[in-house]
Amino acid sequence: MSETTIKAQQLSEKQSEFMQLTAEIMEIRKRGEKPLAFIRTYGCQQNVADSEKIKGMLAQSGFDFTDSPDDADFILFNTCAVREHAEDRVFGNVGALKNLKRRHPQILIALCGCMMEEEHVANRIYNSFPFVGLVFGTHSLHHFPELLYRSLVDGKRVFERGNDDKMIYEGIPVRRDGTFKGWLPIMYGCNNFCTYCIVPYVRGRERSREKDVILSEAREMIQGGFKDITLLGQNVNSYGKTLENPVTFAELIREIDAIDGDYWLRFMTSHPKDCSKELIDAIAGGTHISKHLHLPFQSGSDRILKAMNRYYDRKKYLETIRYAKERIDGVSLTSDIIVGFPGETYEDFKQTLSLIREVEFTSLFTFIFSPRKGTPAEKYDDPIPAEEKSKWFQELLDVQEEIAAKRCSAMVGQTERVLIESVKEKTGELNARTGGNIIVELEGSPDLVGTFQNAKITQARNWILKGTL
Ligand code: SAH
Ligand code: SF4
Ligand code: F3S
């Protein structure tokens, strides 16, 4: 696919006017009380980041937020289409809103996100869930203010699935969920078309944000006290290719890393086909960049990698890993794996097992193949029964548990810099995380949440560490 230059546009004046108008009508309807929104986000960090924009636009439209759907004037589910299970959960939870709508007929129920870009899903919602008043896809985020206004005022159902996937919109207000841990999208969409994956169909073509916009947002976050910033993209290694003045991802992170402050810089996701030495060198030489590389390999078998359209083989993947281990002292490696891709045999699967033994990942995100409508792999012959795939999956989990336990026990006695993230409700202990993304549980004061501390690792329980400050 040829790469074309993509220029960003600002959120239009018109959308700001719609936010103002919504605030005015809601103030009259609620007699001066703030209307409340309930937002539930499914799926990956891209969706979390989109929800933060939606919350920003809702706040400017006069809304406050609630954790209880029963108190809400507006309910929105931001959905994920990556696996069938994710979609089934959404359908189940939307179905459950029917009674709520009956009890509170004035409530506006809305659905957005990746699932809504699938035509068959939008049709099903339209026909089977008449209480859903507003539906919009990932390409329509920048006119959410107008869609919200129209749904509230016209009282008609509004369904919009855009096809505007070659644009980037800047200037959308963001209301971040966290105060010290935050997401920073650097690009949208994906051009890779791995044969199992729905993302390119629901998120559109790959497009990068301008470097200067990202740098100033990073600066703002760092000055605002953010301690853990994750740069987001489906394939961050191809960042910058669609810009008028192309920039590599390694250049981008080096420039962010040069910003003064006390913070960690992370990123995801890296695609092994273009994870360059330059990038690994940038991590090795960075001041703030976490010594952590999430590099999904999906399968250890070359035959399956080819069928998946991944454009690397086992040898190339292992070379990248070898270089990362050599250059980045104490690097923590994590990955995604799909078990039971169509045509995978037990022999292929054993190559996945041998690869994880060889690399010794800190942790893994493991999935059983789920056929997605409209992707090539949906039509591939898939003779292995589900029970057999579940057995392989369990075998994979057992092997990884052994590896993680070994890796974690090797850390006992070491001192690690950790970011204290939260207080455990049950025990009152602190939850912290290392730069390599390993969870550490500690005793300490709740006041420490949001600060960096040094923790001595005293014990390893499977993949979780215990420590003292
Ligand atoms: N862009 C990222 C991943 C996005 S989706 C990357 O390329 O690494 C996150 C993970 O979900 C993928 O890495 C893959 O392991 C899994 N996944 C995607 N589609 C899937 C499907 N149809 N069935 C099972 N797992 C899938
Ligand atoms: Fe999906 Fe592949 Fe793109 Fe990742 S790189 S989002 S797995 S198509
Ligand atoms: Fe799901 Fe969309 Fe992310 S399909 S995994 S929420 S990009």
mmCIF file of C-alpha atoms in Angstrom, residues 87 91 115 117-125 161 198 372-373:
data_model
loop_
_atom_site.group_PDB
_atom_site.id
_atom_site.type_symbol
_atom_site.label_atom_id
_atom_site.label_comp_id
_atom_site.label_asym_id
_atom_site.label_seq_id
_atom_site.Cartn_x
_atom_site.Cartn_y
_atom_site.Cartn_z
ATOM 1 C CA GLU A 87 -18.429 -8.791 21.367
ATOM 2 C CA PHE A 91 -24.257 -7.657 23.518
ATOM 3 C CA MET A 115 -17.742 -2.958 16.973
ATOM 4 C CA GLU A 117 -17.661 0.005 12.460
ATOM 5 C CA GLU A 118 -18.850 -3.509 11.569
ATOM 6 C CA GLU A 119 -21.917 -3.243 9.394
ATOM 7 C CA HIS A 120 -23.526 -6.455 10.615
ATOM 8 C CA VAL A 121 -23.169 -5.340 14.241
ATOM 9 C CA ALA A 122 -24.652 -1.891 13.626
ATOM 10 C CA ASN A 123 -27.574 -3.556 11.798
ATOM 11 C CA ARG A 124 -28.140 -5.978 14.653
ATOM 12 C CA ILE A 125 -28.163 -3.108 17.162
ATOM 13 C CA ARG A 161 -20.642 4.806 10.688
ATOM 14 C CA ILE A 198 -10.270 -7.039 12.550
ATOM 15 C CA ARG A 372 -13.618 -12.435 12.763
ATOM 16 C CA LYS A 373 -16.153 -11.730 10.039
#
